[in-house]
PDB file of N, CA and C in Angstrom:
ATOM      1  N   UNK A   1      -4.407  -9.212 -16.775  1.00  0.00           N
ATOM      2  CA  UNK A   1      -3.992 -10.176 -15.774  1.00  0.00           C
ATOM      3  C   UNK A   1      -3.478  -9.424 -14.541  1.00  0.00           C
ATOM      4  N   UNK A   2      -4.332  -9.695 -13.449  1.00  0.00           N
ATOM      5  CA  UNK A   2      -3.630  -8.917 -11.660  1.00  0.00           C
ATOM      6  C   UNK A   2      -2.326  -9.536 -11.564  1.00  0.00           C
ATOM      7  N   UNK A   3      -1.465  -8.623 -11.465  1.00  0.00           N
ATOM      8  CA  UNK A   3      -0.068  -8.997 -10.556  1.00  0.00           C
ATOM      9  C   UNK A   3      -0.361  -8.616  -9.034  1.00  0.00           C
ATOM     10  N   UNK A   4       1.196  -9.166  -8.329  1.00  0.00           N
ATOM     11  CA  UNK A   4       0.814  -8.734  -6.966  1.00  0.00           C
ATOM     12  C   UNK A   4       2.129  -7.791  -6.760  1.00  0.00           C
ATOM     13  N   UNK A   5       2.102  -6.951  -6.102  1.00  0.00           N
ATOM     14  CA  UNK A   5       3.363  -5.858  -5.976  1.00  0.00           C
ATOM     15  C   UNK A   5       3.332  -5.942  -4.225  1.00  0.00           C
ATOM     16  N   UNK A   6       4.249  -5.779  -3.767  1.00  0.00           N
ATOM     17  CA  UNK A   6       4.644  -5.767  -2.434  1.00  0.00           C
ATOM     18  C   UNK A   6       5.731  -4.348  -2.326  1.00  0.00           C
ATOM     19  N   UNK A   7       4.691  -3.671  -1.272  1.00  0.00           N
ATOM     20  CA  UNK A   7       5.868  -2.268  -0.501  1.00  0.00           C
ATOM     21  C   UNK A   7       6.318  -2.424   0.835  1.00  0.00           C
ATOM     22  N   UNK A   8       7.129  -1.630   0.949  1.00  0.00           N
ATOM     23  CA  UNK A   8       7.730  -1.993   2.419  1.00  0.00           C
ATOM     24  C   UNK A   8       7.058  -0.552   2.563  1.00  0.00           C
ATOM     25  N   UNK A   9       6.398   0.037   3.964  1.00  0.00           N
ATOM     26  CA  UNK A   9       5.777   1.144   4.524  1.00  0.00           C
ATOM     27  C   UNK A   9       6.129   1.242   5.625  1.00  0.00           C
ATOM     28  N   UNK A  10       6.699   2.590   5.605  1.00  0.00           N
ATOM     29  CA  UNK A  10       7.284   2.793   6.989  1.00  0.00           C
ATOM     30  C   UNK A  10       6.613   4.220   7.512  1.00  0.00           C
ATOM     31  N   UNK A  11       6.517   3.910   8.723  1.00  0.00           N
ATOM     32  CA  UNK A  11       5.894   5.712   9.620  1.00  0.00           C
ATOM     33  C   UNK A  11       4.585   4.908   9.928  1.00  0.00           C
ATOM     34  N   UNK A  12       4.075   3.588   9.587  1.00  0.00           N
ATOM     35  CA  UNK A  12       2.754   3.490  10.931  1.00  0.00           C
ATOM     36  C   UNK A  12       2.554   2.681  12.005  1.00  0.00           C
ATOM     37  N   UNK A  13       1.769   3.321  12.596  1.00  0.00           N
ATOM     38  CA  UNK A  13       2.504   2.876  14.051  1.00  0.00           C
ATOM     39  C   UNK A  13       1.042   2.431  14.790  1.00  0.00           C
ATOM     40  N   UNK A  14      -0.288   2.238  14.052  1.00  0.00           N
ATOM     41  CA  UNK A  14      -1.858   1.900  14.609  1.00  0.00           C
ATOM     42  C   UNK A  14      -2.501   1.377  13.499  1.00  0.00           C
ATOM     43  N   UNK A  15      -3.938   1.250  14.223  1.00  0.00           N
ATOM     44  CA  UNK A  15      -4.423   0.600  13.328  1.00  0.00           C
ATOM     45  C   UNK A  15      -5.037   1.564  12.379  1.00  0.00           C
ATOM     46  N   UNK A  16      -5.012   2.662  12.873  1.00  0.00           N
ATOM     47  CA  UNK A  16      -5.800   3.780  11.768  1.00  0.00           C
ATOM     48  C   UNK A  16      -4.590   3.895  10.790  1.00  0.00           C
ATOM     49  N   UNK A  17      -3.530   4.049  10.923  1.00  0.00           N
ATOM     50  CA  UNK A  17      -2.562   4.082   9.995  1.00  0.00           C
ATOM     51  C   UNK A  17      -2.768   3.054   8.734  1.00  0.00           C
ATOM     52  N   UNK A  18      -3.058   1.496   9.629  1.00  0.00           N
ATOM     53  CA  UNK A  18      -3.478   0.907   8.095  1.00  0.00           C
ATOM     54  C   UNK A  18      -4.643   0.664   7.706  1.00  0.00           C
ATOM     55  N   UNK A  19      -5.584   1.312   8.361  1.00  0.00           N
ATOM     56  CA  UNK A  19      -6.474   1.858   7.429  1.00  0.00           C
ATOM     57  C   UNK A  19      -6.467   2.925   6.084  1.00  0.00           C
ATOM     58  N   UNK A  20      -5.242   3.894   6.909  1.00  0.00           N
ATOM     59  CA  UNK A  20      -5.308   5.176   6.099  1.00  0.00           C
ATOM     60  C   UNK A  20      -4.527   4.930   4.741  1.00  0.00           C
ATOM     61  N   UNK A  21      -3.375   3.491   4.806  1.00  0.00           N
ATOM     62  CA  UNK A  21      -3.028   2.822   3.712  1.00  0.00           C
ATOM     63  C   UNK A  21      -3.482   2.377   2.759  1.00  0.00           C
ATOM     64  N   UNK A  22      -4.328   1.187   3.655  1.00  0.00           N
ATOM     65  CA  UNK A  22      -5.426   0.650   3.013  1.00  0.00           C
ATOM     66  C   UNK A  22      -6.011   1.553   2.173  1.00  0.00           C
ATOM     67  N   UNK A  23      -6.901   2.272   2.132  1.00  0.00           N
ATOM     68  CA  UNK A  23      -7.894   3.057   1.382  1.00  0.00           C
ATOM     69  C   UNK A  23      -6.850   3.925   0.689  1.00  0.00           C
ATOM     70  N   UNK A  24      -6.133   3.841   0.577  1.00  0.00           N
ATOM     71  CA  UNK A  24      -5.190   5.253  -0.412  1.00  0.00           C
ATOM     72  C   UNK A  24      -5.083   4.301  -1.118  1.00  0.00           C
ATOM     73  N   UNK A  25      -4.250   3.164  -0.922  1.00  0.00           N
ATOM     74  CA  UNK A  25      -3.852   1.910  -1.989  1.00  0.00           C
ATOM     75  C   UNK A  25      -4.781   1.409  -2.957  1.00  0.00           C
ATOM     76  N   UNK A  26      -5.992   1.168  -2.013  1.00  0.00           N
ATOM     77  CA  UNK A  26      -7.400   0.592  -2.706  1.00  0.00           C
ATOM     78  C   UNK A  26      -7.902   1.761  -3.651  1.00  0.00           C
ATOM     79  N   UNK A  27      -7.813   3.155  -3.691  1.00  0.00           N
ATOM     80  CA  UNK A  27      -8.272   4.245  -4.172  1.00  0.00           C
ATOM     81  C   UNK A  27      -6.834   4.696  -5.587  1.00  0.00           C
ATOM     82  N   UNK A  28      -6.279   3.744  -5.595  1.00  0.00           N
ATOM     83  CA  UNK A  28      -5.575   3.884  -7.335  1.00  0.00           C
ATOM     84  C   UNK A  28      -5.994   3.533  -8.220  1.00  0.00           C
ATOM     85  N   UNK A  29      -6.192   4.000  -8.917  1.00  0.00           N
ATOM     86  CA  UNK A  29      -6.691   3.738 -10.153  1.00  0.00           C
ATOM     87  C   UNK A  29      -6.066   2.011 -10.890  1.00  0.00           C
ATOM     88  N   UNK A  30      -7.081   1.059 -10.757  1.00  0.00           N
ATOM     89  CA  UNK A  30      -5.886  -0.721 -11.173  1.00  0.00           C
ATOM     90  C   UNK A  30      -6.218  -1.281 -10.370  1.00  0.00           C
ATOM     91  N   UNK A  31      -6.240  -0.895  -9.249  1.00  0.00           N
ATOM     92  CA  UNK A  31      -5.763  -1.523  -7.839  1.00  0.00           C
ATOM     93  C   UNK A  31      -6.993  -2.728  -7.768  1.00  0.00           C
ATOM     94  N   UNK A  32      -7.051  -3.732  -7.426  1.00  0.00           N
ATOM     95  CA  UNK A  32      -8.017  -4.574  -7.144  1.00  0.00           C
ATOM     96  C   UNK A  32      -8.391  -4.935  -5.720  1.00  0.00           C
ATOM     97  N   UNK A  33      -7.289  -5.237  -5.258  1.00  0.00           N
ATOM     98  CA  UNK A  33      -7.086  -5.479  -3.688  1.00  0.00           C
ATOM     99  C   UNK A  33      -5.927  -4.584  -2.713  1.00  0.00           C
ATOM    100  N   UNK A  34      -5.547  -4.448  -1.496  1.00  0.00           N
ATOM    101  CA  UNK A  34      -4.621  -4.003  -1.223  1.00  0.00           C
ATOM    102  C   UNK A  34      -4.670  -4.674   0.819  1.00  0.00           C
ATOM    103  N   UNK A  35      -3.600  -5.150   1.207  1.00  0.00           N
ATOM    104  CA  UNK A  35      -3.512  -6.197   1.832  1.00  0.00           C
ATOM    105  C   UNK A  35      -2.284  -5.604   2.639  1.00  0.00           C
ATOM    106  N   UNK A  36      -2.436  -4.574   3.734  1.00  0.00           N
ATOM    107  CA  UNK A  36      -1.809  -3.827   4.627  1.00  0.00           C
ATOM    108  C   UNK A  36      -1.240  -4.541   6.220  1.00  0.00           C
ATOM    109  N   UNK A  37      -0.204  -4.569   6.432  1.00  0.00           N
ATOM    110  CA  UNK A  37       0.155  -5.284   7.897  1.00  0.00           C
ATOM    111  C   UNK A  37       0.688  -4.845   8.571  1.00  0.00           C
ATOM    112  N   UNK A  38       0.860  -4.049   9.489  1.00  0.00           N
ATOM    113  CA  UNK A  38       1.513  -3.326  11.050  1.00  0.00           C
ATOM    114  C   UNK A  38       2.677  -3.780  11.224  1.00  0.00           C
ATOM    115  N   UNK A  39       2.490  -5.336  11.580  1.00  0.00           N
ATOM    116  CA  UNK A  39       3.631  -6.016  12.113  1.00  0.00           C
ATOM    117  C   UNK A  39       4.722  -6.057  10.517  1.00  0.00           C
ATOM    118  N   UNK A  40       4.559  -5.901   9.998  1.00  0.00           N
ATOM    119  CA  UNK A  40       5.238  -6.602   8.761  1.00  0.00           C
ATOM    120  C   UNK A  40       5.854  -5.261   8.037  1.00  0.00           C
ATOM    121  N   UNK A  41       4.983  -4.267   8.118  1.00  0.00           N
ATOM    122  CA  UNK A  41       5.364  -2.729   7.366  1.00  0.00           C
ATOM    123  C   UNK A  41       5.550  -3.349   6.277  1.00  0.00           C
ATOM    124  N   UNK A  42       4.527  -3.516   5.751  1.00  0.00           N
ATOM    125  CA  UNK A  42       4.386  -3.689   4.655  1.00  0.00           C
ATOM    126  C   UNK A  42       2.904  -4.065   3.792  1.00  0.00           C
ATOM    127  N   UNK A  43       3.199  -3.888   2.710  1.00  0.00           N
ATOM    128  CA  UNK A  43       1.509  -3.727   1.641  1.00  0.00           C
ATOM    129  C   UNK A  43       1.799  -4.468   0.712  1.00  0.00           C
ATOM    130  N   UNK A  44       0.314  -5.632   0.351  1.00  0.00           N
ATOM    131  CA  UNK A  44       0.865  -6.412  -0.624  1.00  0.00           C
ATOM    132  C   UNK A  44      -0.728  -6.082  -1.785  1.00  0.00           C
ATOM    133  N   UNK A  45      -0.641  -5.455  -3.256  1.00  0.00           N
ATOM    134  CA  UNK A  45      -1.354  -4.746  -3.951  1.00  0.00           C
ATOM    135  C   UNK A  45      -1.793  -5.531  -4.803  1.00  0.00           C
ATOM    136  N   UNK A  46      -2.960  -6.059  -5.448  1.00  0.00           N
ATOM    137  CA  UNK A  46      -3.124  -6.739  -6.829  1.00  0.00           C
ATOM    138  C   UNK A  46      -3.705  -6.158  -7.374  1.00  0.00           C
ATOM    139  N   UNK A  47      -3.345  -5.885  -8.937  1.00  0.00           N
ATOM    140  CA  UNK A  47      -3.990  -4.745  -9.496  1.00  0.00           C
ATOM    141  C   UNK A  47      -3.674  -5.128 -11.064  1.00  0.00           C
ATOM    142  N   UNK A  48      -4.245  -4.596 -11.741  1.00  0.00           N
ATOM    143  CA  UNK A  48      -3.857  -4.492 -12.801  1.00  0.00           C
ATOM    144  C   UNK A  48      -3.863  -3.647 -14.165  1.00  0.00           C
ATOM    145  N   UNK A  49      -2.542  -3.503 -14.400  1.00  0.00           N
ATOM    146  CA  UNK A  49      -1.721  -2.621 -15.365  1.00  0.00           C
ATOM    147  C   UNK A  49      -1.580  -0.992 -14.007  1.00  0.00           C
ATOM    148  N   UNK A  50      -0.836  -1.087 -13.282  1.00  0.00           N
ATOM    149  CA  UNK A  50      -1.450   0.287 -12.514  1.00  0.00           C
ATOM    150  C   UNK A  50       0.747   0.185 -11.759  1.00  0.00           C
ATOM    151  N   UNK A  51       0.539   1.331 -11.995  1.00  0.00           N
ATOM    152  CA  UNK A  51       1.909   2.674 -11.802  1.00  0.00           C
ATOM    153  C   UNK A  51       2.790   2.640 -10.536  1.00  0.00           C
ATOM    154  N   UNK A  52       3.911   1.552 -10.694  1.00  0.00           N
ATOM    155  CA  UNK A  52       4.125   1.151  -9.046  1.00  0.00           C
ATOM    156  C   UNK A  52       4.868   3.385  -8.246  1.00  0.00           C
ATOM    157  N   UNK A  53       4.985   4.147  -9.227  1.00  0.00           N
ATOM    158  CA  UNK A  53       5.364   5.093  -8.829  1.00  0.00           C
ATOM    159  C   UNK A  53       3.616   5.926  -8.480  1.00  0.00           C
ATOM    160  N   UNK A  54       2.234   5.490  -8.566  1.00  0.00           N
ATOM    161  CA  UNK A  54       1.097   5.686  -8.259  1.00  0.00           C
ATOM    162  C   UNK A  54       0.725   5.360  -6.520  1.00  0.00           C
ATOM    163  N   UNK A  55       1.338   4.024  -6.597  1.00  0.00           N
ATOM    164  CA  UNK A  55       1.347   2.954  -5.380  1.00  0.00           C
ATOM    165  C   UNK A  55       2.122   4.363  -4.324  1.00  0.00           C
ATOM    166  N   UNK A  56       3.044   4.386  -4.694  1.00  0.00           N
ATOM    167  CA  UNK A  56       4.092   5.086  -3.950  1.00  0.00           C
ATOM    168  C   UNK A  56       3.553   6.229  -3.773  1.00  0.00           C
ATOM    169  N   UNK A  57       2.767   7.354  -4.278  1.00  0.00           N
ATOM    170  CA  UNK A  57       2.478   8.566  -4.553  1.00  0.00           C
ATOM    171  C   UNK A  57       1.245   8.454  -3.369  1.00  0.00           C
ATOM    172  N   UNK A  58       0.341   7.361  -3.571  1.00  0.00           N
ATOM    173  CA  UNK A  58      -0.572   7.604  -2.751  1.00  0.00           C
ATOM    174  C   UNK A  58      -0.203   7.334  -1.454  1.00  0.00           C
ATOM    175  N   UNK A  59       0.233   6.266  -0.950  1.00  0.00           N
ATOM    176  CA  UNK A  59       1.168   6.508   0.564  1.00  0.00           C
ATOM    177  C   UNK A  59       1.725   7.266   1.038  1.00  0.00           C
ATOM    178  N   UNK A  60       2.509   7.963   0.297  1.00  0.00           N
ATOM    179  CA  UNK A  60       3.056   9.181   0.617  1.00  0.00           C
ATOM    180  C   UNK A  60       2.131  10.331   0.854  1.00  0.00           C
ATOM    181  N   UNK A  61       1.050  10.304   0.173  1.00  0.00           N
ATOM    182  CA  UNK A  61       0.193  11.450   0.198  1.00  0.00           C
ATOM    183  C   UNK A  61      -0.216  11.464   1.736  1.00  0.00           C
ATOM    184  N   UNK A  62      -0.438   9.974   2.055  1.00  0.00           N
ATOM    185  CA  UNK A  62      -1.328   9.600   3.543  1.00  0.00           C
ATOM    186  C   UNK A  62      -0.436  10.209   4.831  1.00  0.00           C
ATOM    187  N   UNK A  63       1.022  10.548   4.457  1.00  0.00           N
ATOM    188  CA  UNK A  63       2.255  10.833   4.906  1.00  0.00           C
ATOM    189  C   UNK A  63       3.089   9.670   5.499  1.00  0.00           C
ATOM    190  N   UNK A  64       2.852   8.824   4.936  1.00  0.00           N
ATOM    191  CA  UNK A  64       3.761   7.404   5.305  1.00  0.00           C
ATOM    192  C   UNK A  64       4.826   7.515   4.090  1.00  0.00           C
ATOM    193  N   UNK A  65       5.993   6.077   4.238  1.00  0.00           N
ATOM    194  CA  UNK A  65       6.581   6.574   3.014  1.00  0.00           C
ATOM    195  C   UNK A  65       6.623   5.049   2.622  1.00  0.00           C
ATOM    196  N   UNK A  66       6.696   4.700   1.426  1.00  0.00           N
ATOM    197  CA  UNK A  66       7.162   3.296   0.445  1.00  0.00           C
ATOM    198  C   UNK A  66       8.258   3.188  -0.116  1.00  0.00           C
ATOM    199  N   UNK A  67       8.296   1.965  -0.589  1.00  0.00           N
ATOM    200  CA  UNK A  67       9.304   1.558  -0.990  1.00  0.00           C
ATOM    201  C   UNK A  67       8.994   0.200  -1.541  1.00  0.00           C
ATOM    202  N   UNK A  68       9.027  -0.012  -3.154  1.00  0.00           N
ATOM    203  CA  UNK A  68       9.091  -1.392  -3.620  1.00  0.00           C
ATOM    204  C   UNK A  68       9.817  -2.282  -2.694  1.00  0.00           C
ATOM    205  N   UNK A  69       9.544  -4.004  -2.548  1.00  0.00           N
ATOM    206  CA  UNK A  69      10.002  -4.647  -2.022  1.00  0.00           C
ATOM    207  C   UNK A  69      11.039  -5.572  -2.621  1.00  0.00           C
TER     208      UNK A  69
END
């Protein structure tokens, strides 16, 4: 069953930024969807059974940072 997880993302500041979210988020292993917003700084993920410390790992990788909501 997909849950939905919501991060707060901070450090982007364009639209390539949530792209570069986007596709890190979408590229976890679970992930089904991933639903990125500028104005909002924030990512909303549906996925299922998948590692909210994964979620976090890959944003960070992009060099942005998270934070469960």
């Amino acid at each position: 069953m997909a849950k939905t997880i919501e991060l707060e993302i901070t450090g982007m500041t364009c639209d390539h930024c949530v792209k570069a979210v986007t596709n890190a988020l979408k590229d976890v292993t679970g992930v089904s969807d991933a639903v990125v917003s500028l104005e909002k700084k924030q990512a909303t993920v549906t996925a299922d059974l998948v590692d909210l410390g994964a979620l976090i790992a890959a944003v960070e990788e992009e060099g942005y940072t998270a934070a469960a909501r």
